[in-house]
PDB file of C-alpha atoms in Angstrom:
ATOM      1  CA  MET A   3       0.000   0.000   0.000  1.00 45.00           C
ATOM      2  CA  ALA A   4       1.559   3.277  -1.088  1.00 46.00           C
ATOM      3  CA  MET A   5       1.163   6.256   1.217  1.00 50.00           C
ATOM      4  CA  VAL A   6       1.274   9.779  -0.101  1.00 50.00           C
ATOM      5  CA  TRP A   7       2.669  12.208   2.436  1.00 50.00           C
ATOM      6  CA  GLU A   8       2.765  15.949   2.215  1.00 52.00           C
ATOM      7  CA  GLN A   9       6.279  17.292   1.785  1.00 51.00           C
ATOM      8  CA  GLY A  10       7.771  18.075   5.162  1.00 52.00           C
ATOM      9  CA  GLU A  11       5.330  15.815   7.007  1.00 58.00           C
ATOM     10  CA  LEU A  12       7.006  13.406   9.421  1.00 66.00           C
ATOM     11  CA  PHE A  13       3.881  11.241   9.736  1.00 67.00           C
ATOM     12  CA  PRO A  14       0.986  10.891   7.300  1.00 69.00           C
ATOM     13  CA  SER A  15      -2.132  12.883   8.158  1.00 81.00           C
ATOM     14  CA  ALA A  16      -5.421  11.089   8.549  1.00 87.00           C
ATOM     15  CA  ASN A  17      -8.097  12.291   6.142  1.00 92.00           C
ATOM     16  CA  LYS A  18     -11.882  12.264   6.633  1.00 95.00           C
ATOM     17  CA  ALA A  19     -12.213   8.716   5.287  1.00 95.00           C
ATOM     18  CA  ASP A  20      -9.482   7.500   7.678  1.00 95.00           C
ATOM     19  CA  ILE A  21     -11.247   9.173  10.600  1.00 95.00           C
ATOM     20  CA  ALA A  22     -14.592   7.617   9.613  1.00 96.00           C
ATOM     21  CA  LYS A  23     -12.999   4.160   9.384  1.00 97.00           C
ATOM     22  CA  THR A  24     -11.339   4.701  12.772  1.00 97.00           C
ATOM     23  CA  LYS A  25     -14.703   5.604  14.353  1.00 95.00           C
ATOM     24  CA  MET A  26     -16.163   2.394  12.940  1.00 96.00           C
ATOM     25  CA  LEU A  27     -13.250   0.335  14.292  1.00 96.00           C
ATOM     26  CA  LEU A  28     -13.551   1.959  17.716  1.00 96.00           C
ATOM     27  CA  ARG A  29     -17.280   1.189  17.838  1.00 94.00           C
ATOM     28  CA  LYS A  30     -16.619  -2.442  16.854  1.00 95.00           C
ATOM     29  CA  TYR A  31     -13.591  -2.860  19.137  1.00 95.00           C
ATOM     30  CA  PRO A  32     -15.424  -4.415  22.128  1.00 92.00           C
ATOM     31  CA  ASP A  33     -17.161  -7.026  19.973  1.00 94.00           C
ATOM     32  CA  MET A  34     -13.973  -7.768  18.047  1.00 95.00           C
ATOM     33  CA  MET A  35     -12.116  -8.205  21.337  1.00 94.00           C
ATOM     34  CA  LEU A  36     -14.700 -10.654  22.703  1.00 94.00           C
ATOM     35  CA  ILE A  37     -14.583 -12.750  19.537  1.00 96.00           C
ATOM     36  CA  VAL A  38     -10.766 -12.786  19.365  1.00 96.00           C
ATOM     37  CA  ASN A  39     -10.494 -13.722  23.053  1.00 95.00           C
ATOM     38  CA  GLY A  40     -13.022 -16.509  22.536  1.00 96.00           C
ATOM     39  CA  LEU A  41     -11.185 -17.864  19.498  1.00 95.00           C
ATOM     40  CA  GLN A  42      -7.796 -17.752  21.235  1.00 94.00           C
ATOM     41  CA  VAL A  43      -8.904 -20.216  23.911  1.00 95.00           C
ATOM     42  CA  ARG A  44     -10.185 -22.812  21.450  1.00 93.00           C
ATOM     43  CA  THR A  45      -7.981 -25.720  20.502  1.00 91.00           C
ATOM     44  CA  GLU A  46      -9.444 -26.233  17.036  1.00 94.00           C
ATOM     45  CA  LEU A  47     -10.544 -23.512  14.644  1.00 94.00           C
ATOM     46  CA  SER A  48     -12.229 -23.593  11.271  1.00 96.00           C
ATOM     47  CA  ALA A  49     -10.535 -21.853   8.353  1.00 96.00           C
ATOM     48  CA  ASP A  50     -12.925 -18.900   8.706  1.00 96.00           C
ATOM     49  CA  GLU A  51     -12.223 -18.628  12.435  1.00 96.00           C
ATOM     50  CA  GLU A  52      -8.464 -18.726  11.825  1.00 96.00           C
ATOM     51  CA  ALA A  53      -8.824 -15.994   9.207  1.00 96.00           C
ATOM     52  CA  ILE A  54     -10.762 -13.787  11.644  1.00 96.00           C
ATOM     53  CA  LEU A  55      -8.184 -14.354  14.368  1.00 95.00           C
ATOM     54  CA  LYS A  56      -5.317 -13.590  11.979  1.00 95.00           C
ATOM     55  CA  LYS A  57      -6.996 -10.395  10.731  1.00 94.00           C
ATOM     56  CA  TRP A  58      -8.563  -9.016  13.911  1.00 94.00           C
ATOM     57  CA  GLY A  59      -5.831  -9.962  16.402  1.00 94.00           C
ATOM     58  CA  PRO A  60      -3.243  -7.516  15.026  1.00 94.00           C
ATOM     59  CA  THR A  61      -5.914  -4.871  14.403  1.00 94.00           C
ATOM     60  CA  ILE A  62      -6.940  -4.977  18.066  1.00 95.00           C
ATOM     61  CA  LYS A  63      -3.337  -4.776  19.267  1.00 95.00           C
ATOM     62  CA  ASN A  64      -2.662  -1.811  16.978  1.00 96.00           C
ATOM     63  CA  MET A  65      -5.814  -0.024  18.118  1.00 96.00           C
ATOM     64  CA  GLU A  66      -4.708  -0.451  21.725  1.00 95.00           C
ATOM     65  CA  LEU A  67      -1.230   0.830  20.802  1.00 96.00           C
ATOM     66  CA  ALA A  68      -2.787   3.827  19.042  1.00 96.00           C
ATOM     67  CA  ILE A  69      -4.813   4.755  22.124  1.00 97.00           C
ATOM     68  CA  GLU A  70      -1.806   4.261  24.409  1.00 96.00           C
ATOM     69  CA  SER A  71       0.181   6.539  22.068  1.00 95.00           C
ATOM     70  CA  ILE A  72      -2.111   9.528  22.626  1.00 96.00           C
ATOM     71  CA  ILE A  73       0.101  12.185  24.194  1.00 95.00           C
ATOM     72  CA  ASP A  74      -2.608  14.076  26.102  1.00 95.00           C
ATOM     73  CA  ASP A  75      -3.273  11.884  29.140  1.00 96.00           C
ATOM     74  CA  GLU A  76      -6.767  13.284  29.630  1.00 96.00           C
ATOM     75  CA  VAL A  77      -7.735  12.485  26.036  1.00 96.00           C
ATOM     76  CA  LYS A  78      -6.190   9.026  26.422  1.00 97.00           C
ATOM     77  CA  GLN A  79      -8.254   8.330  29.558  1.00 97.00           C
ATOM     78  CA  ILE A  80     -11.444   9.540  27.860  1.00 97.00           C
ATOM     79  CA  MET A  81     -10.786   7.297  24.845  1.00 97.00           C
ATOM     80  CA  LYS A  82     -10.124   4.269  27.052  1.00 96.00           C
ATOM     81  CA  TYR A  83     -13.256   4.944  29.096  1.00 96.00           C
ATOM     82  CA  ARG A  84     -15.484   5.589  26.095  1.00 94.00           C
ATOM     83  CA  PHE A  85     -14.301   2.947  23.615  1.00 93.00           C
ATOM     84  CA  ILE A  86     -12.171   0.301  25.343  1.00 92.00           C
ATOM     85  CA  SER A  87     -14.346   0.075  28.454  1.00 91.00           C
ATOM     86  CA  ARG A  88     -17.431   0.610  26.262  1.00 90.00           C
ATOM     87  CA  ASN A  89     -19.101   3.271  28.366  1.00 93.00           C
ATOM     88  CA  PRO A  90     -21.833   5.380  26.770  1.00 92.00           C
ATOM     89  CA  ARG A  91     -21.318   9.059  25.945  1.00 91.00           C
ATOM     90  CA  LYS A  92     -23.706  10.065  28.735  1.00 92.00           C
ATOM     91  CA  ALA A  93     -21.538   8.260  31.313  1.00 95.00           C
ATOM     92  CA  ALA A  94     -18.440  10.016  29.976  1.00 94.00           C
ATOM     93  CA  VAL A  95     -20.189  13.401  30.196  1.00 92.00           C
ATOM     94  CA  THR A  96     -21.067  12.629  33.818  1.00 93.00           C
ATOM     95  CA  ARG A  97     -17.571  11.403  34.695  1.00 95.00           C
ATOM     96  CA  TRP A  98     -15.850  14.419  33.132  1.00 93.00           C
ATOM     97  CA  SER A  99     -18.387  16.924  34.441  1.00 91.00           C
ATOM     98  CA  SER A 100     -15.711  19.632  34.521  1.00 92.00           C
ATOM     99  CA  PHE A 101     -16.179  19.797  30.726  1.00 89.00           C
ATOM    100  CA  THR A 102     -19.244  20.843  28.839  1.00 92.00           C
ATOM    101  CA  ASP A 103     -20.616  18.052  26.676  1.00 90.00           C
ATOM    102  CA  ARG A 104     -19.326  19.875  23.592  1.00 94.00           C
ATOM    103  CA  SER A 105     -15.841  20.129  25.114  1.00 94.00           C
ATOM    104  CA  LEU A 106     -15.902  16.408  25.820  1.00 95.00           C
ATOM    105  CA  ASP A 107     -16.981  15.740  22.233  1.00 95.00           C
ATOM    106  CA  ARG A 108     -14.001  17.811  21.029  1.00 96.00           C
ATOM    107  CA  LYS A 109     -11.650  15.761  23.243  1.00 96.00           C
ATOM    108  CA  ILE A 110     -13.113  12.547  21.826  1.00 96.00           C
ATOM    109  CA  GLN A 111     -12.714  13.881  18.282  1.00 96.00           C
ATOM    110  CA  GLU A 112      -9.098  14.800  19.061  1.00 96.00           C
ATOM    111  CA  GLY A 113      -8.553  11.256  20.343  1.00 96.00           C
ATOM    112  CA  ILE A 114     -10.151   9.703  17.263  1.00 97.00           C
ATOM    113  CA  GLU A 115      -7.949  11.823  15.000  1.00 95.00           C
ATOM    114  CA  SER A 116      -4.862  10.784  16.966  1.00 95.00           C
ATOM    115  CA  VAL A 117      -5.820   7.095  16.755  1.00 96.00           C
ATOM    116  CA  ALA A 118      -6.532   7.478  13.025  1.00 96.00           C
ATOM    117  CA  GLY A 119      -3.093   9.015  12.468  1.00 94.00           C
ATOM    118  CA  THR A 120      -1.370   6.168  14.291  1.00 94.00           C
ATOM    119  CA  LEU A 121      -3.422   3.502  12.492  1.00 95.00           C
ATOM    120  CA  LYS A 122      -2.585   5.148   9.177  1.00 93.00           C
ATOM    121  CA  LEU A 123       1.107   5.198  10.056  1.00 91.00           C
ATOM    122  CA  LEU A 124       0.902   1.486  10.932  1.00 91.00           C
ATOM    123  CA  GLY A 125      -0.874   0.706   7.653  1.00 89.00           C
ATOM    124  CA  ILE A 126      -4.104  -0.464   9.303  1.00 89.00           C
ATOM    125  CA  ILE A 127      -6.235   2.125   7.517  1.00 88.00           C
TER     126      ILE A 127
END
């Protein structure tokens, strides 16, 4: 997969399509994680199950790496709470009550963009 980078850019920038794909992956992360964990404990897998494990296993690990790579600790904690721990937006608004709901949404968007940039750099999206 060839990546086109802007001249002078150290890392590729995530575009709108990359960000949309990242949102979809973050929403599916909990279900993907449950399936991968379930498949990993089995002794025998069908060809389809092996294919899912081979595809989703690295994707999950890279998504976790991307979230851990977020520099802003507050944004990182929000992303973990919202997507990894699978808490609803309303619970996040309550937990981070020092923010307005719009400010929290901006932090989440910043986190999604950061994750998208890392996933793009890793060749996942």
